[in-house]
């Protein structure tokens, strides 16, 4: 199973700034390993961020997103102490959801 | 493909999506990797900006200057990790997509921006070589595009 | 680039990937823009993923004894991680040896968790899905010295011995090119491609070099330790492989770590 994400969410002014690091190989399907075999594509396809049950960001990614992806975005309407959840699904159907508490 | 999509939507409506979807997988009708969700295969396999826009459901694009590239550098020391930051100043921005023209498939990512979320995203993309990078903004149903060149120096041989 | 000496040209000849050189000649503007690139990356360092996994490995019960590493003494007492790396390598009375972080971790994984020497030393450097527990543990422990001033001791005779041996190694010329570390690393303002070649005989560069490892290597998508950096420079020098946790490795690390004394530790970092 994939490693947990690192999620930092912080109130800055009237916005919540969210920074996420995900552990994922993001294989393009075009790289060859040392034996010359093509490494099959393996990449995150969908990312969803939710706060209080509401989607605050939805993304679709291709294999051109860098290995160990980084994502930053910001939204309004959250308070310190509340939770933000990030979920991803990759092209093999592997998935992971993690939560973080929004810091003041 | 259309039929499968249609059947799948029906299945989803019926609420036992997983079971029925599993059946399709077993029958070889859908591949679990590509069809488990609404991932936009057409847009992500497009080679050109126009084809991406079509894949996303649009028709044409117009240039815009209302995009701020934030901390996006002009030169990337390594194409494996190129930070890209896009802020749209276009009113009613609904989505932001990032395209790398010279990559095998142009579309790197597309972000849907719901009301309450700022039209600003930062991520990191792979670039095979120096290329035009486009920020494709969907606002009020229309597609607008802003472009900047990012040079890749490929500063080394991976050591 | 104009400052490159004949020695520098020789150094360059060692690298198979010269195309990058053209960019290096582009001058100060390029250098400034590369700096902007590095800054843009610093905001989110994937090394954190290794730190998190390392912390988990440190606290999780494992091995034949089903014990965590939390009782491991890294030099500041059992279980004290904060600031420990900034005082390593150092002499440990319980083993009668000078140990760097990696050798101490091997020791703790054997004595606390009951791993064999081979198990504890296995896979010092990871690659892709073939991950290294050592790298993750090192990422976590070094992160706990962030902001701490380097303070590597030289009070025990064996610590001074290790330093002197490391110094000898640094200036020892050999291999097919008759290179020493100093051949590449004792001149200021030298550069290969866009990489500054640090002058490790000068305090400022020596401090910056030591205090910015481990680092997430953008080119590899991996976290790399200072041990790996030395291992790789040995390879560049066409020297025999530097054996993980060997006396030679600890001595060279002692020399370089001690020379960084007084500087604030600032890693895991992110590098090209």
XYZ file of C-alpha atoms in Angstrom:
535
model
C 0.000 0.000 0.000
C 1.113 3.493 -0.716
C 2.660 5.593 2.020
C 0.578 8.304 3.692
C 0.420 11.750 2.162
C 1.907 14.756 3.899
C -0.810 17.370 4.146
C -0.300 20.852 5.536
C -3.331 23.095 5.784
C -3.065 26.515 7.316
C -5.286 29.566 7.659
C -3.677 32.530 5.910
C -5.892 35.612 6.061
C -9.413 34.522 5.113
C -8.152 31.529 3.121
C -6.980 28.039 3.930
C -3.767 27.217 2.057
C -3.297 23.494 1.476
C 0.023 21.892 0.533
C 0.163 18.192 -0.236
C 2.985 15.756 -0.986
C 2.044 12.291 -2.229
C 4.256 9.223 -2.388
C 3.844 7.852 -5.898
C 6.144 6.658 -8.667
C 4.155 8.375 -11.448
C 5.531 6.007 -14.105
C 4.884 7.263 -17.615
C 4.847 3.830 -19.228
C 7.630 4.998 -21.538
C 10.643 4.335 -19.355
C 12.739 1.179 -19.590
C 14.290 -0.526 -16.586
C 17.913 -1.696 -16.445
C 17.004 -4.927 -18.243
C 15.406 -3.015 -21.126
C 11.835 -3.871 -20.221
C 9.236 -1.110 -20.424
C 8.054 -0.139 -16.958
C 4.238 -0.150 -17.110
C 2.431 3.133 -16.662
C 1.460 3.730 -13.055
C 0.230 7.167 -12.144
C -2.370 9.018 -10.107
C -5.374 9.901 -12.263
C -7.695 11.641 -9.869
C -7.302 13.803 -6.817
C -10.150 15.118 -4.695
C -9.979 17.464 -1.731
C -12.958 17.709 0.595
C -13.802 19.936 3.520
C -16.961 19.341 5.568
C -18.241 16.981 2.899
C -17.839 19.586 0.143
C -15.363 19.133 -2.714
C -12.940 22.065 -2.614
C -10.735 20.851 -5.461
C -11.006 18.070 -8.030
C -8.199 17.221 -10.395
C -7.376 14.790 -13.150
C -3.721 14.048 -13.764
C -1.745 12.409 -16.508
C 1.665 10.714 -16.222
C 3.409 14.067 -16.808
C 2.927 15.027 -13.179
C 6.300 14.578 -11.437
C 7.152 11.619 -9.242
C 6.147 12.170 -5.603
C 3.612 14.817 -6.616
C 3.218 18.204 -5.009
C -0.023 20.148 -4.990
C -0.920 23.529 -3.559
C -4.282 25.294 -3.615
C -6.407 27.528 -1.417
C -10.046 27.907 -0.528
C -12.327 30.001 1.661
C -14.739 29.112 4.425
C -12.763 26.815 6.724
C -11.852 27.318 10.371
C -8.778 26.232 12.292
C -9.287 22.828 13.866
C -11.503 21.552 11.074
C -10.413 18.720 8.827
C -9.402 18.596 5.200
C -9.302 15.246 3.402
C -7.361 14.446 0.252
C -7.977 11.320 -1.809
C -6.277 9.940 -4.898
C -6.927 7.043 -7.237
C -4.337 5.759 -9.705
C -4.650 3.969 -13.039
C -4.311 0.570 -11.376
C -7.173 1.328 -9.042
C -4.925 1.785 -6.003
C -6.192 4.538 -3.767
C -5.383 6.425 -0.650
C -7.185 8.975 1.536
C -5.563 11.056 4.242
C -6.763 13.799 6.547
C -5.175 16.776 8.200
C -6.325 19.302 10.754
C -6.331 22.898 9.576
C -3.857 24.934 11.611
C -4.442 28.507 12.717
C -16.611 2.755 -25.986
C -19.746 4.872 -25.988
C -21.852 1.859 -25.277
C -19.671 0.838 -22.405
C -19.776 4.337 -20.976
C -23.505 4.376 -21.278
C -23.875 0.973 -19.673
C -21.592 2.075 -16.908
C -23.575 5.194 -16.205
C -26.669 3.046 -16.004
C -24.903 0.719 -13.630
C -23.844 3.627 -11.460
C -27.406 4.880 -11.300
C -28.548 1.545 -10.036
C -26.303 1.901 -7.033
C -24.560 -1.446 -7.218
C -21.813 0.023 -9.304
C -18.984 -1.968 -7.845
C -20.551 -5.330 -8.430
C -21.655 -4.581 -11.945
C -18.412 -2.850 -12.777
C -16.586 -5.932 -11.514
C -18.617 -7.978 -13.963
C -17.515 -5.765 -16.830
C -13.920 -6.113 -15.768
C -14.270 -9.883 -15.689
C -15.909 -9.849 -19.100
C -13.030 -7.787 -20.457
C -15.392 -4.996 -21.425
C -13.542 -2.390 -19.412
C -10.026 -2.259 -18.116
C -9.885 -1.459 -14.426
C -6.964 0.885 -14.983
C -8.534 3.277 -17.395
C -12.253 3.135 -16.912
C -12.815 3.040 -13.175
C -13.757 6.679 -13.131
C -14.377 9.623 -15.369
C -10.717 10.081 -16.241
C -10.645 11.905 -19.529
C -8.821 9.486 -21.818
C -9.435 11.610 -24.913
C -7.980 14.787 -23.454
C -4.994 13.011 -21.914
C -4.024 11.238 -25.128
C -4.311 14.385 -27.245
C -1.135 15.625 -28.930
C -2.032 19.258 -29.554
C -3.608 22.101 -27.616
C -6.630 22.104 -29.936
C -7.132 18.372 -29.493
C -6.935 18.760 -25.713
C -9.597 21.474 -25.804
C -11.810 19.195 -27.889
C -11.166 16.351 -25.485
C -12.241 18.567 -22.623
C -15.455 19.377 -24.468
C -14.593 22.838 -25.824
C -14.456 24.103 -29.391
C -12.001 26.993 -29.705
C -9.622 29.054 -27.575
C -8.779 32.721 -27.300
C -5.543 34.140 -25.906
C -5.612 35.811 -22.495
C -3.206 37.921 -20.474
C -5.131 37.411 -17.255
C -2.912 34.636 -15.964
C -0.207 35.019 -13.359
C 2.562 32.410 -13.421
C 3.588 33.010 -9.799
C 6.806 31.210 -8.888
C 7.006 29.267 -12.181
C 10.677 29.521 -13.202
C 11.830 30.392 -16.736
C 14.569 27.800 -16.603
C 14.322 24.331 -15.106
C 17.513 22.673 -14.005
C 15.878 19.307 -14.377
C 12.947 18.446 -16.594
C 11.818 15.683 -14.255
C 10.514 18.266 -11.812
C 9.338 21.611 -13.147
C 7.314 23.697 -10.695
C 4.313 25.317 -12.360
C 2.054 27.775 -10.609
C -0.995 29.241 -12.322
C -3.365 31.897 -11.038
C -6.290 32.894 -13.231
C -7.608 36.427 -12.981
C -10.408 35.641 -15.402
C -13.813 36.062 -13.744
C -15.855 32.857 -13.310
C -12.900 30.531 -13.754
C -14.230 26.966 -13.657
C -11.094 25.001 -14.391
C -7.356 25.363 -14.938
C -5.420 22.937 -17.124
C -1.654 22.749 -17.609
C -0.306 21.693 -20.997
C 3.271 21.044 -22.098
C 3.322 21.415 -25.862
C 6.320 19.199 -26.629
C 5.465 16.328 -24.299
C 4.235 13.121 -25.985
C 0.767 13.980 -24.662
C 0.231 17.670 -24.097
C -2.139 17.655 -21.119
C -0.445 17.273 -17.745
C -3.283 18.113 -15.388
C -6.690 19.655 -15.192
C -8.102 21.178 -12.007
C -11.775 21.865 -11.418
C -12.268 24.956 -9.282
C -15.546 24.967 -7.337
C -17.056 28.181 -5.978
C -15.190 29.179 -2.803
C -11.861 27.882 -4.080
C -9.370 30.403 -5.491
C -8.461 29.917 -9.165
C -4.833 29.242 -8.258
C -2.924 25.952 -8.286
C 0.706 24.901 -8.005
C 2.125 21.549 -8.979
C 5.182 20.054 -10.693
C 5.340 18.586 -14.151
C 7.776 16.571 -16.250
C 9.178 18.149 -19.392
C 11.174 16.188 -21.957
C 12.697 19.316 -23.448
C 12.367 23.099 -23.630
C 8.749 23.824 -24.540
C 5.851 26.217 -24.537
C 3.742 25.624 -21.476
C 0.090 26.619 -21.623
C -2.384 27.500 -18.933
C -5.794 26.673 -20.299
C -8.566 28.443 -18.427
C -12.198 27.529 -18.711
C -14.288 30.510 -17.609
C -17.956 31.069 -18.111
C -17.984 28.166 -20.556
C -15.183 29.576 -22.748
C -11.581 28.415 -23.138
C -8.746 30.935 -22.800
C -5.065 30.227 -23.055
C -1.899 31.868 -21.727
C 1.550 30.685 -22.702
C 5.109 30.896 -21.487
C 8.287 29.160 -22.485
C 10.187 27.097 -19.955
C 13.744 26.157 -20.824
C 15.019 22.804 -19.641
C 18.764 22.519 -19.164
C 18.645 18.827 -18.219
C 21.610 19.762 -16.045
C 23.112 16.303 -15.820
C 23.083 12.613 -16.319
C 21.225 11.611 -13.213
C 24.286 11.059 -11.010
C 33.708 28.730 -16.558
C 36.684 30.885 -17.448
C 38.117 30.114 -14.081
C 38.478 26.427 -14.841
C 42.059 25.311 -14.682
C 43.699 22.397 -16.455
C 42.702 20.332 -13.473
C 39.153 21.452 -14.079
C 39.258 20.398 -17.700
C 40.398 16.982 -16.604
C 37.531 16.839 -14.175
C 35.085 17.699 -16.918
C 36.486 15.005 -19.149
C 35.313 12.496 -16.574
C 31.712 13.286 -17.217
C 30.001 11.585 -20.094
C 27.223 14.135 -20.219
C 28.808 17.332 -21.429
C 25.881 18.960 -23.305
C 24.869 20.722 -20.113
C 28.057 22.701 -20.411
C 26.561 24.984 -23.032
C 24.017 26.149 -20.510
C 26.737 26.778 -17.964
C 28.420 29.156 -20.397
C 25.259 31.198 -20.646
C 26.497 33.083 -17.606
C 25.087 34.827 -14.601
C 21.548 35.303 -15.879
C 21.136 31.540 -16.217
C 22.616 31.049 -12.782
C 20.110 33.523 -11.353
C 17.201 31.780 -13.048
C 18.384 28.376 -11.879
C 18.382 29.866 -8.397
C 14.731 30.850 -8.898
C 14.014 27.274 -9.955
C 15.654 25.919 -6.805
C 13.676 28.363 -4.660
C 10.409 27.328 -6.284
C 11.158 23.721 -5.362
C 12.111 24.446 -1.779
C 8.470 25.140 -0.867
C 7.505 21.467 -0.928
C 10.252 18.953 -0.393
C 9.339 15.285 -1.042
C 12.074 14.417 1.481
C 9.245 14.840 3.993
C 7.800 11.572 2.747
C 11.022 9.826 3.777
C 11.076 11.659 7.118
C 7.559 10.425 7.853
C 8.370 6.840 6.944
C 11.564 7.014 9.010
C 9.705 8.258 12.056
C 7.311 5.361 11.686
C 10.222 2.889 11.407
C 11.831 4.431 14.478
C 8.689 4.006 16.581
C 7.334 0.750 15.196
C 8.106 -2.565 16.892
C 10.076 -4.804 14.536
C 12.664 -7.570 14.285
C 12.982 -10.878 16.176
C 12.804 -8.993 19.499
C 9.741 -7.065 18.421
C 11.200 -3.814 19.708
C 11.159 -0.253 18.439
C 14.318 1.830 18.066
C 13.127 4.422 20.556
C 15.628 3.247 23.191
C 18.534 3.711 20.761
C 21.297 5.946 22.155
C 22.493 8.224 19.354
C 24.976 9.893 21.684
C 22.766 12.167 23.760
C 21.189 9.373 25.795
C 18.695 6.626 24.953
C 15.808 7.915 22.861
C 17.144 11.458 22.408
C 16.857 12.254 18.706
C 16.650 16.048 18.771
C 20.075 17.480 17.954
C 21.795 14.076 17.943
C 22.916 14.187 14.313
C 24.664 17.544 14.792
C 27.069 15.800 17.219
C 27.869 12.778 15.071
C 30.183 10.996 14.387
C 31.361 10.568 17.993
C 32.980 8.016 20.264
C 30.634 5.494 21.912
C 31.918 3.834 25.086
C 29.606 0.819 24.724
C 31.269 -0.241 21.480
C 34.659 1.425 22.015
C 34.438 2.931 18.529
C 33.756 6.188 16.753
C 30.423 5.782 14.964
C 28.496 7.824 12.445
C 24.704 7.828 12.326
C 24.512 4.866 9.986
C 26.845 2.634 12.006
C 24.953 3.554 15.156
C 21.649 2.660 13.544
C 23.058 -0.705 12.447
C 24.216 -1.236 16.041
C 20.792 -0.378 17.483
C 18.888 -2.492 14.999
C 21.086 -5.446 15.970
C 21.122 -4.945 19.745
C 17.539 -3.692 20.228
C 15.627 -5.405 17.457
C 17.776 -8.524 17.122
C 18.571 -8.186 13.414
C 21.681 -9.890 12.070
C 24.540 -7.701 10.844
C 23.629 -8.542 7.254
C 19.973 -7.605 7.807
C 20.831 -4.352 9.554
C 23.243 -3.353 6.795
C 21.007 -4.423 3.939
C 20.057 -1.935 1.247
C 21.794 1.253 2.413
C 20.445 3.090 -0.650
C 17.011 2.559 -2.148
C 15.668 2.794 -5.646
C 12.041 3.210 -6.667
C 9.889 0.583 -5.029
C 13.009 -1.154 -3.669
C 13.090 1.112 -0.672
C 15.805 1.589 1.917
C 14.878 1.661 5.589
C 18.271 3.168 6.291
C 17.571 6.212 4.134
C 14.172 6.747 5.749
C 15.588 6.488 9.281
C 18.424 8.851 8.382
C 15.916 11.310 6.899
C 13.893 11.319 10.114
C 16.845 11.564 12.500
C 18.649 14.275 10.543
C 15.411 16.286 10.299
C 15.437 16.395 14.096
C 18.675 18.404 13.941
C 17.268 21.082 11.653
C 18.294 24.473 12.996
C 20.842 22.974 15.414
C 24.477 24.140 15.240
C 26.966 21.468 14.147
C 29.020 20.469 17.149
C 31.026 17.346 16.331
C 33.287 16.477 19.275
C 37.054 15.953 19.193
C 37.585 15.255 22.885
C 38.208 11.505 22.810
C 41.551 10.355 21.328
C 39.710 8.008 18.968
C 37.674 10.947 17.634
C 40.892 12.811 16.878
C 42.341 9.679 15.293
C 39.281 9.318 13.043
C 39.540 12.970 12.010
C 43.195 12.620 11.074
C 42.532 9.448 9.100
C 39.665 11.154 7.279
C 41.871 14.107 6.451
C 44.522 11.798 5.016
C 41.904 10.109 2.896
C 40.662 13.450 1.613
C 44.097 14.373 0.277
C 45.153 10.884 -0.795
C 45.730 10.685 -4.536
C 45.145 7.445 -6.366
C 43.075 5.524 -8.839
C 43.475 5.542 -12.626
C 43.290 9.354 -12.770
C 45.530 9.999 -9.775
C 42.755 12.059 -8.204
C 42.104 12.901 -4.600
C 38.937 14.479 -3.213
C 40.991 17.647 -3.103
C 41.576 17.543 -6.883
C 37.937 18.397 -7.406
C 37.173 20.067 -4.120
C 39.986 22.437 -3.115
C 39.496 25.375 -5.426
C 36.890 28.089 -5.009
C 34.393 29.034 -7.685
C 34.923 25.846 -9.674
C 31.970 24.465 -11.525
C 30.959 21.407 -13.503
C 28.014 22.003 -15.788
C 25.823 24.188 -13.592
C 26.989 22.518 -10.409
C 29.126 24.477 -8.080
C 31.994 22.293 -7.010
C 32.352 23.124 -3.356
C 35.802 23.920 -2.047
C 35.696 21.552 0.897
C 38.978 22.848 2.288
C 37.332 26.191 2.996
C 34.960 26.600 5.975
C 32.038 28.242 4.185
C 31.695 25.658 1.410
C 32.466 22.757 3.739
C 29.717 23.909 6.081
C 27.159 24.400 3.362
C 27.956 21.038 1.777
C 27.647 19.043 4.984
C 24.588 20.796 6.375
C 22.516 20.305 3.200
C 22.613 16.500 3.137
C 20.521 14.315 3.082
C 18.779 15.770 0.060
C 15.907 14.851 -2.214
C 17.620 14.478 -5.574
C 15.288 15.868 -8.189
C 17.194 14.032 -10.934
C 16.627 10.694 -9.238
C 13.341 11.246 -7.449
C 15.027 9.763 -4.396
C 16.249 10.931 -1.033
C 20.021 10.560 -0.831
C 22.150 10.587 2.302
C 25.571 12.095 2.922
C 26.854 8.501 2.908
C 25.535 8.129 -0.608
C 27.231 11.391 -1.622
C 30.590 10.017 -0.476
C 29.906 6.649 -2.081
C 29.163 8.419 -5.354
C 32.257 10.643 -5.239
C 34.358 7.531 -4.668
C 32.799 6.145 -7.798
C 33.566 9.349 -9.723
C 37.121 9.135 -8.501
C 37.311 5.511 -9.758
C 38.263 4.423 -6.253
C 37.252 1.029 -4.853
C 33.715 1.082 -3.453
C 33.390 2.900 -0.145
C 31.971 0.272 2.149
C 28.888 1.305 4.107
C 29.657 1.896 7.832
C 33.340 0.905 7.367
C 36.089 2.554 9.398
C 37.149 4.487 6.292
C 33.622 5.757 5.744
C 33.262 6.859 9.372
C 36.678 8.568 9.331
C 35.975 10.554 6.169
C 32.579 11.544 7.556
C 34.200 12.640 10.824
C 36.615 14.900 8.926
C 33.875 16.516 6.839
C 31.318 16.779 9.665
C 33.796 18.328 12.096
C 34.823 20.892 9.466
C 31.191 22.008 9.371
C 31.172 22.843 13.091
C 29.473 26.114 13.986
C 27.102 26.045 11.002
C 23.401 25.490 11.383
C 22.221 22.112 10.127
C 19.559 22.563 7.465
C 18.526 19.242 5.923
C 16.938 17.144 4.473
C 17.274 19.613 1.615
C 16.326 19.447 -2.045
C 18.957 19.400 -4.801
C 18.920 19.107 -8.551
